[in-house]
Amino acid sequence: MSRIKEFNLPDLGEGLTEGEILSWLVKVGDTIELNQPIVEVETAKAAVEIPAKWAGVVTRIFAEAGTTVEVGAPIVAIDTDPSAGALPEPSADSLAAVEVAPAEGAVEPGMIGGPAPGGRTAVLVGYGPKTTSAKRRPRMGTPAGSPTATTPAPSPTAPVSAPPAASAPPTAPVSAPPAVSAPPTASVSAPPAVSAPPTAGRALAKPPVRKLARDLGVDLGTLTGTGPLGSVTRDDVQRAAARTEAVVVAPPTAAPAAFDAAREQRIPVKGVRKLTAENMVASAFSAPHVTEFLTVDVTRTMKALERLKGRPEFRDLRISPLLLVAKAVLLAIKRHPMINSTWLGATNEIVVKDYVNLGIAAATERGLIVPNVKDAGRLTLRELAEALNALVQTAKSGRTPPSDMAAGTFSITNVGVFGVDTGTPILPPGESAILAFGAIRPTPWVHKDKIKVRQVTTLALSFDHRIVDGELGSKFLRDVGAFLADPEGALLAWT
Amino acid sequence: MANGESEVGADAPAGGFVQLLTPDGERVDSVTTDGGVTYSVDFTDDEYRELYRDLVTVRRLDAEATALQRQGELGIWASLLGQEAAQVGSGRALRPQDMAFPTYREHGVLYTRGIDPIMPFGLFRGVDQGGWDPNEFKFNTYTIVIGAQTLHATGYAMGVTMDGKTGNPDGEAVIAYFGDGATSQGDVNEAFVWSGVFNAPIVFFCQNNQYAISEPLERQTRIPLYRRADGYGFPGVRIDGNDVLASYAVTRAALDHARNGEGPTLIEAYTYRMGAHTSSDDPTRYRIASEVESWKAKDPISRLRTFLAKQQLADDTFFAEVDETARTVALDLRERVLAMPDPQPVTMFDNVYPEGSPELDAQRAAFARYQASFEGSAH
């Protein structure tokens, strides 16, 4: 057995597919003991330290801190017998071979029991690398075990896919005659964005994806897979097919070199960003949004806030205009309960809630999160202020538990803190309305028939038009505005 | 309940608990509860030392398992870190004829039953279903379903009575393990009702480790858990779950109570899970560090070590030898876990029916043929 052993990222928590390297506790050259903590990894479930599986010397770190690694990919190599002296040459070769998946072997790369990057043997996630003898069903019509069996025969299109340079000018293939008469495989190799890596073996793809590629006339060998172990996914094939179509239909006759990869930064989409994106897409394309705007004179709200700060009950508390906006929303919901509801398409029901879990959008280092104050309608103003402060504190420290983000019923996004006037917020999934609260600015305003400098802000209310009609949305927004224009008056009149 | 001396149990929750060894390693002679029961232990020097060895070994094996999970060699692991005393004390109190019903965390009880610690690893490594013969080991299979084993244990205990094996000092008793979260399950409450009504020879041993995964104790109960027993008509006792002596003394007495035909007892072992619920859990999301720190001061092993050293029952040579032996046992466990054979696919047809069935046999044969069609297949 080789003295250099590679440690692959295991499934740290029942069905995880990837983890982010937070920090290395060792470096190349360090001597380590069995079970010594060597690296901290964060998964979707927890941040954990991984203990060394073998004693020895760290010879290589494959994934630096900050990178996201798929379960099963090597993260560190350990020389388990450093006392035996310098490494023999073959080991160095085998390390170099890590970069490129070996194409030989009776089993296709990436298949269970087959070779995977790093000379490993691919197995089910989480259950350790095994060097079992490869086995697979005999393929009909191919000599079993032949090492060439998995190497594709050179196809007529091979020369096209051969140049590894990704920056091949797009004009060359495009200038070919309209590809109607061309064989479909020829046009596929045209798109410039397809950077064909120098694959020694056959492209990785699941059988249904292979069929899809065949049906759409896409040559898998020309695609860069985005799936696990670089496999080609259904989306990859469809994107390639779409590109092909676009190229055929509308050839960009004089495409300027408007793209310079060296000046682009690629940020992996993960964690909160990924979740935010999914929620936004889910909401934007399922709930028809309408947004209304109202500009309000909030001078009295600001004065009320000053008076509140002077009161003994609030002396030790930080309060901001957001508190009174929240109060305005809670009172307005009481007057218009339908705004606080959920559309249940599955059962054809609208669920109107008698409780308000008031969400506050918070910008954190990890991205946007919307924790909510549970049953906010029952809180006194002081309790509400404390709850909002606690919510923001927890969010800023990155410790918001999932329960705080679940079951929101109405949300406020305080874009004003960023100095902008307003926006058209997107509904958090499951909620029927969201209020954006813009910057408060001294503004010339008609006050008691005279132009005065007043504190003015703009409110924007987005609502789910399946539930909330323009009339209800307008009345609700008007009430929020009325409260902010005269909070004490509204309190006396409404409660 | 009241403790004999005022400085003892200073770390006890409101209502007190039975403590025979303080966190500072001070021995308490005996404790008499409000119910008038006096608890004490009378160990020889060797027995004290062996209890210490149990605690250290159990913790070391648990640490090895946690490491193996992080190294991808186990699918999941439920660590007992912090609960060694509750498990070793109650486990050592069992007599050979007594039957234990564990959850999935009772590795310490399993160890004290004299069972090879590798037994549950097939389950956690995913190479078998975690089955073994409960009668052979007098230790039921690990139960994942929360609280379900309390009903199994109650039924078993009622059977013990029907077999006429209770009512004498050498009778049989049953112990059912569960956690604080399980006390909210219907199963556990049903088990309380049935064993109370039928006077079953059972000890309900609740390790209250303060969290049902992430839910704190105040989400389970408004009164101390041991007082739940009042409502079901049998005695309830709370012990310092980090005190191996209290765990032993109270469990021993409760088991004898049961084997003499005097019915069930609920023991609440007040303890703390120092690690995660399982390897899939991140406790820093719901617990504060200062709370964990405060429990570190109540560590079950360090208090016994302090006691042994103060009483000159053991010296550094002994402690070093115990650590080294535990390390050897753990490394042996590691090697054997890594060597566990993967199950053959065709074994999925085993243990479906005791006698097999024609249809199943046909399926097995067809599947074996399919398997044999793979290149290099051994079968």
Short mmCIF file of C-alpha atoms in Angstrom, two decimals, chain A residues 187-475:
data_model
loop_
_atom_site.label_atom_id
_atom_site.label_comp_id
_atom_site.label_asym_id
_atom_site.label_seq_id
_atom_site.Cartn_x
_atom_site.Cartn_y
_atom_site.Cartn_z
CA SER A 187 -22.58 23.17 -35.08
CA VAL A 188 -22.43 22.14 -31.47
CA SER A 189 -18.73 22.65 -31.28
CA ALA A 190 -19.13 26.22 -32.42
CA PRO A 191 -20.16 28.09 -29.24
CA PRO A 192 -17.21 29.99 -27.88
CA ALA A 193 -18.12 29.52 -24.24
CA VAL A 194 -17.64 25.80 -24.45
CA SER A 195 -14.14 25.25 -23.25
CA ALA A 196 -13.32 21.70 -24.05
CA PRO A 197 -10.86 20.40 -21.52
CA PRO A 198 -8.29 17.94 -22.72
CA THR A 199 -10.33 14.97 -21.65
CA ALA A 200 -8.52 11.74 -22.07
CA GLY A 201 -11.58 9.61 -21.48
CA ARG A 202 -15.21 9.73 -22.19
CA ALA A 203 -17.21 12.62 -20.69
CA LEU A 204 -19.02 11.78 -17.49
CA ALA A 205 -22.79 11.81 -17.69
CA LYS A 206 -25.71 9.79 -16.43
CA PRO A 207 -27.42 7.57 -18.99
CA PRO A 208 -30.56 9.78 -19.27
CA VAL A 209 -28.33 12.79 -19.88
CA ARG A 210 -26.48 10.89 -22.59
CA LYS A 211 -29.75 10.14 -24.26
CA LEU A 212 -30.83 13.77 -24.02
CA ALA A 213 -27.55 14.84 -25.58
CA ARG A 214 -28.02 12.36 -28.39
CA ASP A 215 -31.59 13.55 -28.96
CA LEU A 216 -30.54 17.19 -29.05
CA GLY A 217 -27.47 16.47 -31.12
CA VAL A 218 -25.03 17.71 -28.48
CA ASP A 219 -21.57 16.16 -28.33
CA LEU A 220 -20.86 15.49 -24.66
CA GLY A 221 -17.14 15.53 -25.30
CA THR A 222 -17.24 19.24 -26.02
CA LEU A 223 -18.96 20.24 -22.77
CA THR A 224 -17.50 21.21 -19.43
CA GLY A 225 -19.60 19.43 -16.87
CA THR A 226 -20.84 21.32 -13.83
CA GLY A 227 -22.09 18.24 -11.99
CA PRO A 228 -20.35 16.09 -9.40
CA LEU A 229 -16.81 15.09 -10.43
CA GLY A 230 -17.16 17.30 -13.46
CA SER A 231 -19.97 15.24 -14.91
CA VAL A 232 -22.21 16.74 -17.54
CA THR A 233 -25.69 17.51 -16.27
CA ARG A 234 -29.02 17.84 -18.00
CA ASP A 235 -28.74 21.62 -17.65
CA ASP A 236 -25.32 21.63 -19.31
CA VAL A 237 -26.73 19.79 -22.29
CA GLN A 238 -29.75 22.04 -22.54
CA ARG A 239 -27.63 25.16 -22.30
CA ALA A 240 -25.35 23.89 -25.03
CA ALA A 241 -28.33 23.06 -27.20
CA ALA A 242 -29.81 26.51 -26.62
CA ARG A 243 -26.53 28.15 -27.55
CA THR A 244 -26.36 26.12 -30.69
CA GLU A 245 -29.80 27.27 -31.64
CA ALA A 246 -28.96 30.86 -30.95
CA VAL A 247 -25.89 30.61 -33.04
CA VAL A 248 -27.78 29.09 -35.91
CA VAL A 249 -30.62 31.56 -35.81
CA ALA A 250 -28.77 34.80 -35.23
CA PRO A 251 -25.10 34.69 -35.98
CA PRO A 252 -23.33 37.68 -34.46
CA THR A 253 -21.69 38.85 -37.62
CA ALA A 254 -19.19 41.19 -36.03
CA ALA A 255 -18.80 40.11 -32.47
CA PRO A 256 -16.33 42.39 -30.70
CA ALA A 257 -13.98 40.82 -28.23
CA ALA A 258 -16.09 42.17 -25.40
CA PHE A 259 -15.13 39.57 -22.93
CA ASP A 260 -11.97 39.16 -20.95
CA ALA A 261 -11.99 36.30 -18.50
CA ALA A 262 -9.02 37.69 -16.66
CA ARG A 263 -11.07 40.70 -15.60
CA GLU A 264 -14.03 38.72 -14.35
CA GLN A 265 -14.43 37.36 -10.86
CA ARG A 266 -16.35 34.16 -10.37
CA ILE A 267 -18.03 33.78 -6.99
CA PRO A 268 -19.40 30.35 -6.17
CA VAL A 269 -23.09 30.50 -5.34
CA LYS A 270 -23.60 28.84 -1.98
CA GLY A 271 -25.00 29.19 1.51
CA VAL A 272 -27.24 32.14 2.21
CA ARG A 273 -26.73 33.55 -1.30
CA LYS A 274 -27.98 30.34 -2.83
CA LEU A 275 -30.97 30.18 -0.52
CA THR A 276 -31.80 33.83 -1.13
CA ALA A 277 -31.69 33.29 -4.88
CA GLU A 278 -33.93 30.26 -4.69
CA ASN A 279 -36.45 32.06 -2.48
CA MET A 280 -36.48 35.12 -4.70
CA VAL A 281 -37.02 33.14 -7.85
CA ALA A 282 -39.69 31.03 -6.19
CA SER A 283 -41.51 34.09 -4.97
CA ALA A 284 -41.11 36.34 -7.99
CA PHE A 285 -42.40 33.72 -10.40
CA SER A 286 -45.23 32.31 -8.31
CA ALA A 287 -46.83 35.33 -6.67
CA PRO A 288 -47.86 38.16 -9.00
CA HIS A 289 -46.34 41.21 -7.37
CA VAL A 290 -47.81 44.70 -7.34
CA THR A 291 -45.93 47.57 -5.71
CA GLU A 292 -47.45 50.85 -4.52
CA PHE A 293 -45.68 53.90 -3.21
CA LEU A 294 -46.55 56.55 -0.69
CA THR A 295 -44.47 59.53 0.30
CA VAL A 296 -45.17 60.63 3.85
CA ASP A 297 -44.29 63.48 6.17
CA VAL A 298 -42.88 61.66 9.21
CA THR A 299 -41.84 64.72 11.20
CA ARG A 300 -44.27 63.83 13.97
CA THR A 301 -42.98 60.28 14.07
CA MET A 302 -39.45 61.60 14.55
CA LYS A 303 -40.64 63.89 17.33
CA ALA A 304 -42.56 61.06 18.95
CA LEU A 305 -39.41 58.99 18.82
CA GLU A 306 -37.45 61.73 20.59
CA ARG A 307 -40.13 61.92 23.30
CA LEU A 308 -40.03 58.15 23.70
CA LYS A 309 -36.26 58.21 24.17
CA GLY A 310 -36.76 60.69 26.99
CA ARG A 311 -39.21 58.46 28.83
CA PRO A 312 -37.91 56.39 31.73
CA GLU A 313 -39.36 53.18 30.25
CA PHE A 314 -37.15 53.54 27.18
CA ARG A 315 -34.13 55.18 28.72
CA ASP A 316 -31.81 52.20 28.42
CA LEU A 317 -33.02 51.10 25.00
CA ARG A 318 -31.81 51.92 21.51
CA ILE A 319 -34.78 52.78 19.36
CA SER A 320 -35.01 53.85 15.74
CA PRO A 321 -37.77 54.93 13.36
CA LEU A 322 -38.04 51.26 12.39
CA LEU A 323 -39.77 50.64 15.72
CA LEU A 324 -42.61 53.00 14.86
CA VAL A 325 -42.83 51.69 11.31
CA ALA A 326 -43.21 48.23 12.82
CA LYS A 327 -45.88 49.52 15.17
CA ALA A 328 -47.67 51.20 12.24
CA VAL A 329 -47.61 47.94 10.31
CA LEU A 330 -48.95 45.93 13.25
CA LEU A 331 -51.82 48.36 13.79
CA ALA A 332 -52.62 48.48 10.10
CA ILE A 333 -52.66 44.68 9.94
CA LYS A 334 -55.17 44.66 12.76
CA ARG A 335 -57.38 46.91 10.63
CA HIS A 336 -56.80 44.89 7.44
CA PRO A 337 -56.17 41.26 8.48
CA MET A 338 -56.25 39.94 4.91
CA ILE A 339 -52.86 41.49 4.27
CA ASN A 340 -51.39 39.02 6.77
CA SER A 341 -52.17 35.82 4.92
CA THR A 342 -50.75 33.01 2.81
CA TRP A 343 -51.82 31.63 -0.54
CA LEU A 344 -52.07 27.85 -0.44
CA GLY A 345 -52.28 26.77 -4.05
CA ALA A 346 -52.21 23.10 -3.12
CA THR A 347 -55.49 23.23 -1.23
CA ASN A 348 -57.04 26.25 -2.91
CA GLU A 349 -57.10 28.16 0.33
CA ILE A 350 -56.10 31.52 1.68
CA VAL A 351 -54.83 31.25 5.23
CA VAL A 352 -55.49 34.46 7.15
CA LYS A 353 -53.40 34.67 10.28
CA ASP A 354 -54.49 36.21 13.54
CA TYR A 355 -50.87 36.42 14.66
CA VAL A 356 -48.10 38.47 13.10
CA ASN A 357 -44.60 37.05 12.86
CA LEU A 358 -42.97 40.27 11.79
CA GLY A 359 -39.91 39.74 9.60
CA ILE A 360 -37.10 42.26 9.41
CA ALA A 361 -34.73 41.95 6.46
CA ALA A 362 -31.18 42.13 7.74
CA ALA A 363 -27.97 42.47 5.78
CA THR A 364 -25.36 40.23 7.37
CA GLU A 365 -21.86 39.22 6.38
CA ARG A 366 -23.27 36.01 5.07
CA GLY A 367 -25.98 37.74 3.05
CA LEU A 368 -29.62 38.63 3.37
CA ILE A 369 -31.65 36.96 6.08
CA VAL A 370 -35.14 37.75 7.28
CA PRO A 371 -35.59 36.70 10.91
CA ASN A 372 -38.96 37.46 12.45
CA VAL A 373 -40.40 38.56 15.77
CA LYS A 374 -42.89 35.90 16.77
CA ASP A 375 -46.41 37.06 17.57
CA ALA A 376 -45.30 40.67 17.39
CA GLY A 377 -48.89 41.95 17.59
CA ARG A 378 -49.08 40.96 21.24
CA LEU A 379 -45.99 42.82 22.34
CA THR A 380 -45.95 46.17 24.06
CA LEU A 381 -43.93 48.85 22.36
CA ARG A 382 -41.03 48.25 24.71
CA GLU A 383 -41.13 44.51 24.19
CA LEU A 384 -41.26 45.08 20.45
CA ALA A 385 -38.21 47.34 20.66
CA GLU A 386 -36.30 44.75 22.65
CA ALA A 387 -37.31 41.99 20.27
CA LEU A 388 -36.20 44.00 17.22
CA ASN A 389 -32.87 44.84 18.83
CA ALA A 390 -32.28 41.23 19.78
CA LEU A 391 -33.18 40.08 16.29
CA VAL A 392 -30.72 42.42 14.64
CA GLN A 393 -27.95 41.68 17.15
CA THR A 394 -28.33 37.95 16.64
CA ALA A 395 -28.42 38.35 12.88
CA LYS A 396 -25.30 40.51 12.83
CA SER A 397 -23.41 37.94 14.90
CA GLY A 398 -24.45 35.24 12.45
CA ARG A 399 -26.20 33.20 15.11
CA THR A 400 -29.78 33.42 13.91
CA PRO A 401 -31.32 29.97 14.45
CA PRO A 402 -33.48 28.55 11.66
CA SER A 403 -36.57 28.83 13.87
CA ASP A 404 -36.19 32.62 13.88
CA MET A 405 -36.41 32.67 10.11
CA ALA A 406 -39.34 30.29 9.79
CA ALA A 407 -43.03 31.12 9.63
CA GLY A 408 -42.81 34.85 8.94
CA THR A 409 -46.14 36.42 8.01
CA PHE A 410 -45.25 40.01 7.05
CA SER A 411 -41.88 41.63 6.47
CA ILE A 412 -40.28 45.03 6.55
CA THR A 413 -37.13 45.88 4.64
CA ASN A 414 -35.38 48.99 5.86
CA VAL A 415 -33.59 50.07 2.69
CA GLY A 416 -33.43 53.60 4.06
CA VAL A 417 -30.38 52.72 6.12
CA PHE A 418 -28.49 52.42 2.85
CA GLY A 419 -29.51 55.93 1.88
CA VAL A 420 -31.93 55.10 -0.90
CA ASP A 421 -35.47 56.38 -1.24
CA THR A 422 -37.35 53.19 -1.98
CA GLY A 423 -37.48 49.99 -3.96
CA THR A 424 -39.85 47.31 -5.15
CA PRO A 425 -39.31 44.53 -2.65
CA ILE A 426 -39.91 40.88 -3.49
CA LEU A 427 -42.16 38.93 -1.16
CA PRO A 428 -40.60 36.36 1.13
CA PRO A 429 -42.19 33.03 0.12
CA GLY A 430 -45.44 32.43 1.96
CA GLU A 431 -46.05 36.08 2.80
CA SER A 432 -48.57 38.32 1.09
CA ALA A 433 -47.02 41.72 1.63
CA ILE A 434 -43.72 43.40 2.36
CA LEU A 435 -43.04 47.03 3.18
CA ALA A 436 -39.91 48.86 2.11
CA PHE A 437 -39.01 51.82 4.24
CA GLY A 438 -36.81 54.40 2.58
CA ALA A 439 -34.42 57.06 3.82
CA ILE A 440 -35.88 59.91 5.87
CA ARG A 441 -34.73 63.22 4.41
CA PRO A 442 -35.41 66.87 5.17
CA THR A 443 -37.58 67.88 2.19
CA PRO A 444 -39.58 70.95 1.14
CA TRP A 445 -43.16 69.95 1.85
CA VAL A 446 -46.52 71.64 1.92
CA HIS A 447 -47.42 71.80 5.58
CA LYS A 448 -50.47 73.78 6.74
CA ASP A 449 -50.58 75.49 3.34
CA LYS A 450 -47.00 76.66 3.57
CA ILE A 451 -43.82 75.22 2.17
CA LYS A 452 -41.80 74.00 5.11
CA VAL A 453 -38.77 71.75 5.55
CA ARG A 454 -40.20 68.50 6.85
CA GLN A 455 -38.84 64.99 7.49
CA VAL A 456 -40.15 62.95 4.59
CA THR A 457 -39.83 59.34 3.57
CA THR A 458 -41.19 57.02 0.91
CA LEU A 459 -42.93 53.76 1.67
CA ALA A 460 -43.29 51.01 -0.89
CA LEU A 461 -45.63 48.10 -0.39
CA SER A 462 -45.37 44.99 -2.56
CA PHE A 463 -48.25 42.58 -2.26
CA ASP A 464 -49.42 39.30 -3.70
CA HIS A 465 -52.13 40.29 -6.14
CA ARG A 466 -53.76 36.88 -5.90
CA ILE A 467 -54.89 37.75 -2.38
CA VAL A 468 -54.63 41.49 -2.05
CA ASP A 469 -56.52 43.72 -4.43
CA GLY A 470 -55.41 47.24 -5.22
CA GLU A 471 -58.05 48.60 -2.89
CA LEU A 472 -56.90 46.62 0.14
CA GLY A 473 -53.24 47.26 -0.58
CA SER A 474 -53.89 50.96 -0.95
CA LYS A 475 -55.91 51.18 2.26
#
